[in-house]
Amino acid sequence: LKILKKPFRNPLKKSFKKIVIIFTLLILALSLTGCESLFSSNENTAVNPTPIVQTERSSDPLNSYSIEAEVFPDKKTLTATEKISYVNTENLSLSEIYLHIYPNAFRKKTTAPFLFDQFDAAYPDGFSPGNIDIKNIKVGNKIVDMKTYSSISGKDSTILKIKLDKSLKPGARISLEIDFSLLIPPAAERFGIGANYINLGNWYPIVAVYDQNGWNLDPYYSIGDPFYSDVADYNIKITAPKKYKFAASGVLTEKNENDDTTIWTFASYSMRDFAIIGSDKFFTSSKKVGDTNVISYFYKNDSTTGKEALDFGVKSLKIFNEKFGTYPYPTYSVVETSFPSGMEYPGLVYISDTLYQDQSNLTGLAITTIHETGHQYFYALVGNDQIDEAWLDESFATYSEIVYYEKYYGTKIMNQLEEDTISSGKASIVAKDFNGKVVRALSTFNNWDDYGPAAYSYGATTLIDLRKEVGDKVFWNIMKSYFTKYKFKIATTNDFINVSELVSGKDLSKFFNIHLGLAN
Ligand SMILES: [Zn+2]
């Protein structure tokens, strides 16, 4: 998630004009000499189905999700059958399985997790509920009696518990089948529908994580990204009226047309979640980075900025592949939609349509796209508990912005951005109850002004200072080692500290205690 609540300093203010002039001259020169344009890409072509070729996958036994859904935009509904193959990777038997059913958070105005407390922007036509209705559950071949075996609980009814007849032994698999329907709220949020968009984020029942603390059953907090999941394999079919095009976390493997509808099939391996965005306004432009096809989806009127978004995504992926490690998925989609800022999902990011429509200032579009691309490495690949240790992905995504500006604009701009990050981090010191403690649960933050500086800036300051502490070479080795060790897995703050100490050969306990407020 990118917080764009307040106007932020444009790091390119002074040099931007110069860059534009140089750039225009360069393009002119290239077109005069008949060279290929810098932005050579497949413009406005439909995304064609391809077989999924993914060179790298998790070697752990994974859950798999197979969902067949049909969306009815006029009625704002979706019906689906979801099949899950669940594997018990713990070393104890499990007598129940818990799933998150996040759409229920949108049932009431009081619990609806609209972002940044901006109700009017989220619901321009007023509040109307969204929810998930669980129709049927099968465990193996047996239909579960909904009254006795499953219960929907949690603060906002976002937890589904499925009790098992027989406990599931370590290493054993079990199949679950869930029929459900969704009422999609008229909200410009992660989950919502409007004139230009169908945002399907956190839309299907997803298995909760069982970790050293047992089942993680947190509600859908309205602050931060309150999601935590393991990587899994996905196969998703979505049927929709013909006029819609879909962008998704996975690769489009099939597209079949009927009289009135199109069936879109997407698949992915070893992915942490699966989001989909539909629109009848989408145009696309794409470009390859290594084995990854970066696809920009934008509304017809925003083709200029849509191509800029592609460029920001491409350049981000290039530098992050070099500095952190290779992004392994065959596609990465940067998608324009109605949303207040930017939101990361694996293989797909939401970018606010308002950022595409302001052609005079591309900084918001740039920095949001860079930040969400940073999350592909920290959150999507290297997973973390985003409820208890949000800094592990937000601060790393914030630091990714600095990495990008260093590469493409030089150390002067980078230093400026570092200064801004450090000073907005300092704002958190004066925040109520902060006490220098960066590693803390979402429930302990009072509001966005509390959360933003601590989880984003103060944590990023830790990385800025770590680089100074251990030197450039060791710092990049730490980042690479951390990524390599924990991609497709879940890392904790201690894991990062351990990697830092191992790679640097230094005792960094004092450094991290001070920077993260671990002793407080
Ligand atoms: Zn973020």
XYZ file of C-alpha atoms and ligand atoms in Angstrom:
521
model
C 0.000 0.000 0.000
C 1.199 3.506 -0.742
C 0.048 6.357 1.479
C -0.609 9.396 -0.699
C -2.777 11.218 1.756
C -0.723 14.354 2.058
C 0.991 16.256 -0.712
C 4.569 15.036 -0.755
C 7.689 16.806 -1.890
C 8.483 16.157 -5.499
C 12.066 14.904 -5.488
C 12.410 15.751 -9.160
C 11.072 19.272 -8.965
C 14.261 21.000 -9.999
C 15.675 18.499 -12.399
C 12.448 17.312 -13.969
C 12.267 20.036 -16.625
C 15.820 19.371 -17.685
C 15.136 15.666 -17.936
C 12.048 16.273 -20.050
C 14.020 18.459 -22.478
C 16.896 15.970 -22.781
C 14.435 13.161 -23.205
C 12.461 14.932 -25.926
C 15.681 15.638 -27.814
C 16.717 12.024 -27.460
C 13.417 10.701 -28.792
C 13.604 13.174 -31.666
C 17.144 12.104 -32.500
C 16.205 8.446 -32.408
C 13.177 8.900 -34.620
C 15.225 10.957 -37.094
C 17.852 8.274 -37.391
C 15.177 5.661 -37.793
C 16.138 3.836 -34.616
C 13.647 1.936 -32.596
C 11.965 4.204 -30.062
C 12.985 3.839 -26.430
C 9.424 2.889 -25.649
C 9.126 0.145 -28.203
C 6.405 -2.106 -26.913
C 3.304 -3.919 -28.060
C 0.724 -1.209 -27.999
C -2.981 -1.677 -27.552
C -2.881 -5.306 -28.508
C -4.979 -7.753 -26.606
C -3.114 -9.914 -24.129
C -3.002 -13.326 -25.773
C -3.209 -16.660 -23.957
C 0.100 -18.437 -23.467
C 1.148 -21.602 -21.693
C 2.564 -20.850 -18.274
C 6.347 -21.125 -18.218
C 7.718 -20.357 -14.787
C 11.364 -21.179 -14.282
C 11.357 -20.992 -10.500
C 8.870 -22.334 -7.960
C 8.739 -23.097 -4.278
C 10.080 -26.545 -3.401
C 7.759 -26.842 -0.371
C 4.451 -28.730 -0.486
C 1.819 -26.061 -1.227
C -1.927 -25.556 -1.035
C -3.672 -25.164 -4.342
C -6.761 -23.164 -5.275
C -8.965 -23.824 -8.258
C -11.868 -21.398 -8.678
C -14.594 -21.214 -11.321
C -16.420 -17.915 -11.075
C -18.953 -15.924 -13.030
C -19.342 -12.193 -12.525
C -22.593 -10.273 -13.176
C -21.570 -6.601 -13.214
C -25.122 -5.282 -13.611
C -26.203 -7.039 -10.440
C -22.834 -6.443 -8.705
C -22.620 -10.151 -7.901
C -20.283 -13.064 -8.477
C -20.919 -16.776 -7.982
C -18.144 -19.314 -7.612
C -17.061 -22.818 -6.779
C -13.681 -23.012 -5.116
C -11.655 -26.191 -4.699
C -8.759 -26.147 -2.271
C -6.183 -28.837 -1.795
C -4.905 -28.162 1.708
C -1.678 -29.668 2.989
C -0.765 -29.757 6.650
C 2.829 -28.504 6.753
C 2.900 -28.260 10.562
C 4.360 -30.965 12.755
C 1.130 -31.544 14.632
C -2.296 -32.855 13.623
C -5.004 -30.292 12.825
C -8.636 -30.809 13.785
C -9.924 -27.724 11.995
C -9.000 -25.399 9.174
C -9.613 -21.643 9.224
C -10.150 -19.401 6.240
C -10.456 -15.630 5.860
C -13.627 -14.425 4.162
C -12.707 -10.762 3.825
C -15.697 -9.544 1.751
C -17.784 -9.657 4.947
C -15.830 -6.679 6.282
C -17.845 -4.604 3.789
C -21.248 -5.568 5.249
C -21.599 -2.580 7.539
C -20.592 1.022 7.293
C -18.980 0.750 10.730
C -16.587 -2.072 9.786
C -16.088 -1.317 6.061
C -12.289 -0.958 5.669
C -12.233 2.043 3.340
C -8.769 3.592 3.239
C -7.406 6.764 4.842
C -10.779 7.479 6.527
C -11.998 8.923 3.219
C -15.557 7.686 3.100
C -16.815 9.965 0.323
C -13.984 9.013 -2.009
C -14.557 5.330 -1.305
C -18.334 5.403 -1.723
C -19.091 8.302 -4.119
C -22.724 7.152 -4.411
C -23.164 6.476 -0.720
C -22.761 3.311 1.296
C -24.152 0.024 0.094
C -23.055 -3.303 1.584
C -20.875 -6.037 0.173
C -20.544 -9.555 1.524
C -19.771 -13.207 0.926
C -22.458 -15.830 1.230
C -21.107 -19.338 1.886
C -23.612 -21.712 0.277
C -22.054 -25.147 0.608
C -18.943 -26.766 1.962
C -17.557 -30.203 1.181
C -14.646 -31.825 2.979
C -13.405 -34.642 0.776
C -16.616 -35.994 -0.753
C -18.710 -35.245 2.285
C -21.083 -32.293 2.475
C -20.559 -30.397 5.701
C -23.592 -29.642 7.809
C -23.209 -25.885 7.992
C -24.942 -25.649 11.344
C -22.668 -27.985 13.235
C -19.337 -27.989 11.458
C -18.527 -24.532 10.269
C -18.936 -21.212 11.897
C -18.378 -17.691 10.715
C -16.737 -15.667 13.398
C -14.331 -12.863 14.083
C -15.000 -9.235 14.879
C -16.406 -8.564 11.421
C -17.510 -12.131 10.485
C -14.441 -12.600 8.328
C -13.364 -15.994 9.656
C -14.715 -19.315 8.417
C -13.925 -22.348 10.528
C -14.204 -25.816 9.074
C -14.095 -28.619 11.613
C -12.703 -31.893 10.341
C -14.286 -35.288 11.123
C -10.855 -36.805 11.447
C -7.771 -34.806 12.359
C -5.310 -34.149 9.559
C -1.865 -35.632 10.171
C 1.366 -33.760 9.423
C 2.119 -33.927 5.696
C -1.396 -35.134 4.830
C -3.653 -33.446 2.274
C -7.375 -32.832 2.292
C -9.678 -31.367 -0.332
C -12.210 -28.660 0.444
C -14.932 -27.417 -1.861
C -16.751 -24.166 -1.174
C -19.677 -22.721 -3.149
C -20.068 -19.025 -2.517
C -21.542 -15.862 -3.903
C -20.353 -12.288 -3.523
C -22.181 -9.032 -3.336
C -19.594 -6.501 -4.549
C -19.864 -3.095 -2.857
C -19.942 0.119 -4.928
C -16.569 1.112 -3.500
C -13.333 2.351 -5.063
C -11.418 0.020 -2.761
C -9.504 -3.278 -2.916
C -12.870 -5.019 -3.273
C -15.490 -3.023 -5.150
C -17.276 -2.278 -8.395
C -17.987 0.930 -10.315
C -18.523 2.329 -13.781
C -14.975 1.605 -14.997
C -13.811 -1.203 -12.786
C -14.399 -4.508 -11.007
C -11.753 -4.738 -8.253
C -11.404 -8.285 -6.957
C -8.819 -8.129 -4.193
C -9.158 -10.421 -1.123
C -12.335 -11.761 -2.696
C -12.256 -15.553 -2.205
C -11.944 -17.720 0.945
C -8.206 -18.010 1.607
C -6.645 -20.332 4.162
C -5.283 -18.573 7.256
C -1.631 -19.027 8.166
C -0.724 -21.457 10.909
C 2.626 -20.367 12.368
C 4.592 -20.521 15.648
C 1.666 -18.669 17.283
C -0.988 -21.037 15.924
C -3.744 -19.841 13.574
C -3.605 -16.183 12.574
C -7.207 -15.003 12.639
C -6.946 -11.238 12.484
C -9.901 -9.169 11.288
C -9.809 -6.856 8.272
C -8.296 -3.808 9.997
C -8.927 -0.529 8.207
C -5.308 0.562 8.797
C -2.497 -0.989 6.743
C -2.679 -4.172 4.676
C -4.107 -6.653 7.196
C -3.291 -9.757 5.124
C -1.038 -12.721 5.778
C -0.910 -15.814 3.588
C 1.280 -18.657 2.346
C 2.226 -19.132 -1.297
C 0.006 -21.560 -3.240
C -0.754 -22.673 -6.790
C -3.732 -21.087 -8.540
C -6.029 -21.870 -11.428
C -8.814 -19.317 -11.827
C -11.576 -19.263 -14.438
C -13.721 -16.174 -14.618
C -16.724 -15.783 -16.905
C -17.942 -12.261 -17.675
C -19.879 -10.269 -20.282
C -17.891 -9.967 -23.498
C -17.162 -6.251 -23.263
C -14.910 -6.743 -20.203
C -11.170 -7.347 -20.224
C -9.390 -8.821 -17.224
C -5.987 -8.334 -15.638
C -4.925 -10.888 -13.031
C -2.114 -11.996 -10.744
C -1.450 -15.037 -12.939
C -0.791 -15.757 -16.604
C -3.701 -15.806 -19.057
C -3.605 -19.416 -20.251
C -6.936 -19.631 -22.080
C -9.642 -17.355 -23.434
C -12.878 -18.824 -24.755
C -15.779 -16.870 -26.184
C -19.443 -17.810 -26.010
C -22.362 -15.832 -27.447
C -22.486 -13.225 -24.689
C -19.617 -14.069 -22.398
C -15.885 -14.677 -22.344
C -14.236 -17.258 -20.117
C -10.831 -16.101 -18.933
C -8.472 -18.690 -17.422
C -5.475 -17.563 -15.387
C -2.867 -19.682 -13.615
C 0.165 -19.200 -11.433
C 2.560 -21.226 -9.327
C 3.886 -20.426 -5.859
C 1.951 -17.193 -5.469
C 0.861 -15.584 -2.179
C -2.590 -14.370 -3.241
C -4.610 -13.843 -6.395
C -6.264 -10.576 -7.459
C -8.251 -9.743 -10.584
C -9.361 -6.442 -12.086
C -11.966 -6.203 -14.841
C -12.855 -3.199 -16.991
C -14.532 -2.458 -20.298
C -12.090 0.456 -20.752
C -8.776 -1.425 -20.734
C -6.059 -0.933 -23.314
C -2.673 -2.564 -22.861
C 0.953 -1.989 -23.592
C 3.675 -4.465 -22.704
C 7.401 -5.000 -22.622
C 9.701 -7.835 -21.560
C 12.152 -7.681 -18.674
C 14.149 -10.928 -18.698
C 11.540 -13.723 -18.748
C 8.765 -11.474 -17.418
C 6.194 -9.762 -19.591
C 5.332 -6.443 -17.926
C 1.821 -5.391 -18.950
C 0.345 -1.956 -18.378
C -3.484 -1.820 -18.340
C -4.956 1.658 -18.730
C -8.172 3.357 -19.751
C -8.403 4.416 -23.369
C -8.054 8.128 -22.620
C -4.931 7.578 -20.537
C -2.697 5.924 -23.125
C 0.117 8.477 -22.687
C 0.394 7.979 -18.944
C -0.436 4.286 -19.359
C 2.805 3.938 -21.303
C 4.658 5.939 -18.657
C 3.336 3.503 -16.041
C 4.717 0.645 -18.152
C 8.089 2.363 -18.223
C 8.102 2.867 -14.425
C 7.195 -0.810 -13.943
C 9.841 -2.005 -16.410
C 12.607 0.133 -14.934
C 11.663 -0.869 -11.379
C 11.720 -4.570 -12.211
C 15.109 -4.201 -13.930
C 16.853 -2.532 -11.012
C 15.172 -4.663 -8.330
C 16.056 -7.864 -10.220
C 19.645 -6.669 -10.139
C 19.712 -5.500 -6.508
C 17.439 -8.009 -4.714
C 17.108 -11.086 -6.952
C 15.084 -12.211 -9.953
C 11.299 -11.856 -10.056
C 10.252 -15.369 -11.108
C 6.712 -14.937 -12.474
C 6.049 -14.829 -16.240
C 3.867 -11.703 -16.026
C 3.668 -8.522 -13.975
C 0.644 -6.266 -14.462
C 0.458 -2.561 -13.566
C -3.235 -1.719 -13.618
C -5.131 1.575 -13.664
C -8.255 1.416 -11.544
C -10.438 3.372 -9.153
C -8.514 3.247 -5.911
C -7.179 5.956 -3.594
C -3.461 5.209 -4.113
C -1.528 2.041 -4.965
C -2.051 -1.513 -3.721
C 0.155 -4.533 -4.140
C -0.959 -8.033 -4.968
C 1.410 -10.691 -6.251
C 1.886 -10.260 -10.003
C -0.552 -7.348 -10.145
C -0.736 -3.871 -8.651
C -3.603 -1.399 -8.422
C -2.630 2.157 -9.359
C -5.088 5.009 -8.827
C -6.732 6.364 -12.003
C -6.287 9.899 -10.601
C -2.510 9.472 -10.946
C -2.901 8.709 -14.680
C -5.152 11.678 -15.257
C -2.745 14.306 -13.963
C -0.341 14.538 -16.889
C 1.357 17.642 -15.496
C 2.819 15.765 -12.543
C 3.924 12.189 -13.034
C 5.728 11.903 -9.703
C 2.728 10.341 -7.979
C 2.348 7.761 -10.741
C 6.087 7.067 -10.712
C 6.586 6.717 -6.984
C 3.425 4.666 -6.493
C 4.337 2.241 -9.284
C 7.902 1.936 -7.966
C 6.663 1.339 -4.405
C 4.155 -1.357 -5.421
C 6.781 -3.022 -7.628
C 9.079 -3.069 -4.580
C 6.337 -5.063 -2.820
C 6.674 -7.796 -5.443
C 9.972 -8.593 -3.724
C 8.953 -7.720 -0.149
C 5.484 -9.037 0.673
C 4.771 -11.107 -2.476
C 8.024 -13.104 -2.733
C 9.569 -12.655 0.710
C 6.407 -12.944 2.768
C 5.804 -11.507 6.217
C 3.053 -11.197 8.777
C 1.697 -7.838 7.609
C -0.436 -7.506 10.727
C 2.318 -7.914 13.316
C 5.394 -6.782 11.365
C 4.187 -4.370 8.675
C 7.554 -2.614 8.556
C 9.096 -5.713 6.921
C 7.285 -4.993 3.672
C 6.348 -1.284 3.877
C 9.797 -0.037 4.853
C 11.446 -2.271 2.275
C 9.070 -0.985 -0.427
C 9.833 2.568 0.701
C 13.544 1.804 0.494
C 12.961 0.394 -3.015
C 11.891 3.899 -4.070
C 15.305 5.154 -2.959
C 17.026 2.327 -4.868
C 15.167 3.340 -8.033
C 15.985 7.036 -7.759
C 19.618 6.281 -7.035
C 19.870 4.187 -10.202
C 18.034 6.475 -12.606
C 18.557 9.956 -11.162
C 21.826 9.741 -9.251
C 23.001 10.132 -5.677
C 21.899 13.764 -5.306
C 18.228 12.915 -5.783
C 18.718 9.769 -3.714
C 20.127 11.792 -0.807
C 17.187 14.161 -1.033
C 14.768 11.262 -0.846
C 16.707 9.775 2.062
C 16.489 13.060 3.944
C 12.728 13.211 3.339
C 12.340 9.634 4.551
C 14.386 10.266 7.693
C 12.497 13.447 8.543
C 9.055 11.885 8.041
C 10.243 8.977 10.188
C 11.129 11.444 12.915
C 7.498 12.541 12.902
C 6.654 9.144 14.376
C 8.817 9.808 17.413
C 6.402 12.465 18.522
C 3.359 10.339 17.666
C 1.355 9.213 20.665
C 2.508 5.936 22.231
C 5.141 5.385 19.540
C 8.063 4.997 21.926
C 10.428 4.165 19.066
C 8.808 0.764 18.610
C 8.648 -0.050 14.891
C 7.781 -3.752 15.145
C 4.191 -3.664 16.356
C 0.758 -4.968 15.485
C -1.696 -3.003 13.342
C -4.154 -2.965 16.231
C -1.754 -0.817 18.280
C -1.724 2.095 15.850
C -4.238 4.861 16.561
C -4.525 6.162 13.025
C -2.766 6.608 9.671
C -0.618 9.452 10.998
C 0.697 7.052 13.582
C 1.097 4.088 11.267
C 2.619 5.767 8.187
C 5.784 7.275 9.681
C 6.522 4.213 11.841
C 5.877 1.403 9.350
C 7.182 3.196 6.260
C 9.669 5.937 7.065
C 11.158 4.961 10.418
C 11.755 1.416 9.188
C 13.234 2.675 5.910
C 15.557 4.881 7.960
C 16.794 1.660 9.545
C 17.799 0.391 6.086
C 19.395 3.736 5.152
C 21.473 3.591 8.352
C 22.257 -0.120 7.973
C 23.826 0.629 4.585
C 26.015 3.298 6.207
C 26.846 0.942 9.088
C 28.034 -2.025 6.993
C 28.997 -0.331 3.706
C 27.507 -0.671 0.220
C 28.923 -4.042 -0.748
C 27.889 -5.836 2.422
C 24.490 -4.125 2.414
C 23.628 -5.418 -1.068
C 24.860 -8.862 -0.075
C 22.500 -8.735 2.909
C 19.534 -7.760 0.710
C 20.327 -10.484 -1.851
C 20.904 -13.170 0.796
C 17.681 -12.254 2.597
C 15.692 -12.389 -0.656
C 17.267 -15.671 -1.789
C 16.724 -17.363 1.560
C 13.125 -16.266 2.144
C 11.509 -15.955 -1.305
C 8.277 -18.033 -1.379
C 8.525 -18.227 2.429
C 7.722 -16.050 5.415
C 10.415 -14.008 7.120
C 10.410 -12.310 10.516
C 12.316 -9.324 11.879
C 14.692 -11.748 13.591
C 15.338 -13.503 10.286
C 16.395 -10.193 8.747
C 18.625 -9.377 11.722
C 20.205 -12.847 11.562
C 20.956 -12.544 7.847
C 22.403 -9.059 8.420
C 24.709 -10.328 11.168
C 25.719 -13.450 9.278
C 26.572 -11.613 6.059
C 28.317 -8.664 7.728
C 30.024 -10.734 10.399
C 29.068 -7.999 12.880
C 27.071 -8.001 16.091
C 24.207 -5.716 15.074
C 21.978 -6.320 18.093
C 22.558 -2.834 19.487
C 21.974 -1.263 16.057
C 18.623 -2.997 15.562
C 17.539 -2.567 19.189
C 17.953 1.169 18.858
C 16.512 1.516 15.347
C 13.505 -0.739 15.772
C 12.885 -0.059 19.438
C 13.099 -3.781 20.178
C 13.923 -3.296 23.845
C 11.107 -0.762 24.393
Zn 3.262 -0.354 0.547
